[in-house]
Amino acid sequence: MRLLDMYKVETLDTRFASKNPGEPLPNAQPSKWRTPEYYFYYACFLTIPVFMFKAVYDVSQPSHPGYKKFETLLSDGWIPGRKVDNSDEQYQGFRNNIPYMALLLVAHPLLRQVYDRLAGSNSTGKDNAATADARLRRRTTFDLLFAIVFIVALHGVSSLKILVILWLNYQIATALPKQYVTATTWTFNIAILFANELCRGYRFADILAVTLPPQTTNAGSASTSDLGAWIDSYGGLIPRWEVLFNITVLRLISFNLDHLWMLDRQASSPLERKNLDPTTLSERDRVSLGAHQTEYTFANYLSFILYSPLYLTGPILNFNDYISQSRHPLPSTKRSRIAPYAIRFIICLLTMELVLHYLYAVAISKSHPDWSTYSPFQLSMLGYFNLHIIWLKLLLPWRFFRLWSLIDGIDPPENMVRCMSDNYSVLAFWRGWHRSFNRWIVRYIFIPMGGTGRDVPGWRKAVNYAAVFTFVALWHDINLKLLIWGWLIVLFVLPEVVGRMVFPAKRFKDRPNMYRWLSGAGGVFNILMLMAANLVGFALGLDGLKGLVDGIVSSLGGRVFLLGACMTLFVGVQVMFEWREGEKRRGVDLKC
């Protein structure tokens, strides 16, 4: 495989592969890579990134006046002569545990093979119904046994709390009358999000303080708080289970709604009615039809909800798809398809290590710096690389756990489709960032609310977007900063939607270059808005962003720099356009 092939979206996820490989799409444009315009862009790409890296490298040096303020946030690194910026708590937990997770990634599939042999796997090579049923039973049984051990190791005694929540949710799906399931499911799970946060994971010390007398009867020497604290001390490797439970809430909601929609279908199998081969189902059919009514058992439910490779961070897979793939493994889980994905993960991990060892953008932003000590160029690059580190710190766990799942024989959707610097559309950015979550939102919230169909009034579309992003913000974390982020995303979608209405592509049918350049200007505006929204939500907050922007535009030199930055972004957008045209020439057309 060529190096360039490694970075094709088809290599990242086979769902993106063309149904007719090598056949260009009808709207594909001729290549512009060898035109004078793009030779100029090459020159920009060979020179400007060097200065971008140097800007943050210079302010990360001990000789910089601000170094003393963030020096305490740095740790000893493995690259000689360099400290490492391991100050991001979210990524720190992942980075420090990489060796143990790598061991788990190898041990789990090996244990499955041992279990399959002990369970008497009698595969005849023919993937018939009996073989598929046996494979499903083996997989779900092993998944459940391993998951119980896994969550007890992770959360200790708190695993009992998780199992209680899972049991209650299952009762909502299976015991309530159908007309009450949807409202009760949403009420229960949103309440769980708030209760987990407000009750701090329901510590036993707090529970016993409410339910038991202040003193025990044993000479009054042991207080209930001491007993509760002693129980809480057995909290496993990750005592704060509630911090990571949000991803489980999505699976709980999806299971209940899929079960409800399954009940609304006729009693006969939809696969039989449509004459579909269960071994070659499309992803759409797996997601909507992959599980039969008899397979919505409590054991299968637990196996799905607690599936170890995807339990902590996802990507998000729905129950139907999990059951379908457990019965009939996909070709994408073969070793030849997994190897390039594993190599890309290792490249991304090494990239993150180099960034953290040489560019201390996170530590600088955490140290409440005096922004006036930085030039406008340095300020903008600090914000820019902060966003890249956010992108990498999310991408690496998602790709690691997807890699683990692929090795184990389950292919979930890829979460990060485009590099952070390969986005020029707010709508497309949302579809490609945490893609499995976006697909979940579309299936379980956006479409049931009416979506953006032609018969949906404009005000209702705006309400739908606002409701979606409010849920997304609250789901991430219950705080004002992320709520503002969600509303900003909705606000910044509007100019793009209006721009497409005012300047439709059909009006520029005879002037394609004019339309491309006009779209490039719109793309520059979108990128600036995306950077602002994500810096507010995930890095600096409103006050930090205000200080950053003031430092850039408060002087004439800063405003001149901003103009140059916009021209640079314009060049980047034009390259993004052509990269996507290259995908169309291969028969690939993504909406992101």
Coordinates of C-alpha atoms in Angstrom, one line a residue, residues 203-214 223-229 231:
R203 CA -21.3 7.6 47.1
F204 CA -22.1 5.0 49.7
A205 CA -21.0 7.4 52.4
D206 CA -23.8 9.7 51.3
I207 CA -26.3 6.9 50.9
L208 CA -25.6 5.5 54.4
A209 CA -25.7 8.9 56.0
V210 CA -29.3 9.3 54.7
T211 CA -30.6 5.7 55.3
L212 CA -28.9 4.7 58.5
P213 CA -28.7 6.3 62.0
P214 CA -25.6 8.5 62.7
S223 CA -20.0 6.1 62.3
T224 CA -22.0 5.5 59.2
S225 CA -19.8 7.9 57.3
D226 CA -16.7 5.8 58.1
L227 CA -18.5 2.6 57.0
G228 CA -19.6 4.3 53.7
A229 CA -16.1 5.7 53.1
I231 CA -17.1 0.8 51.0

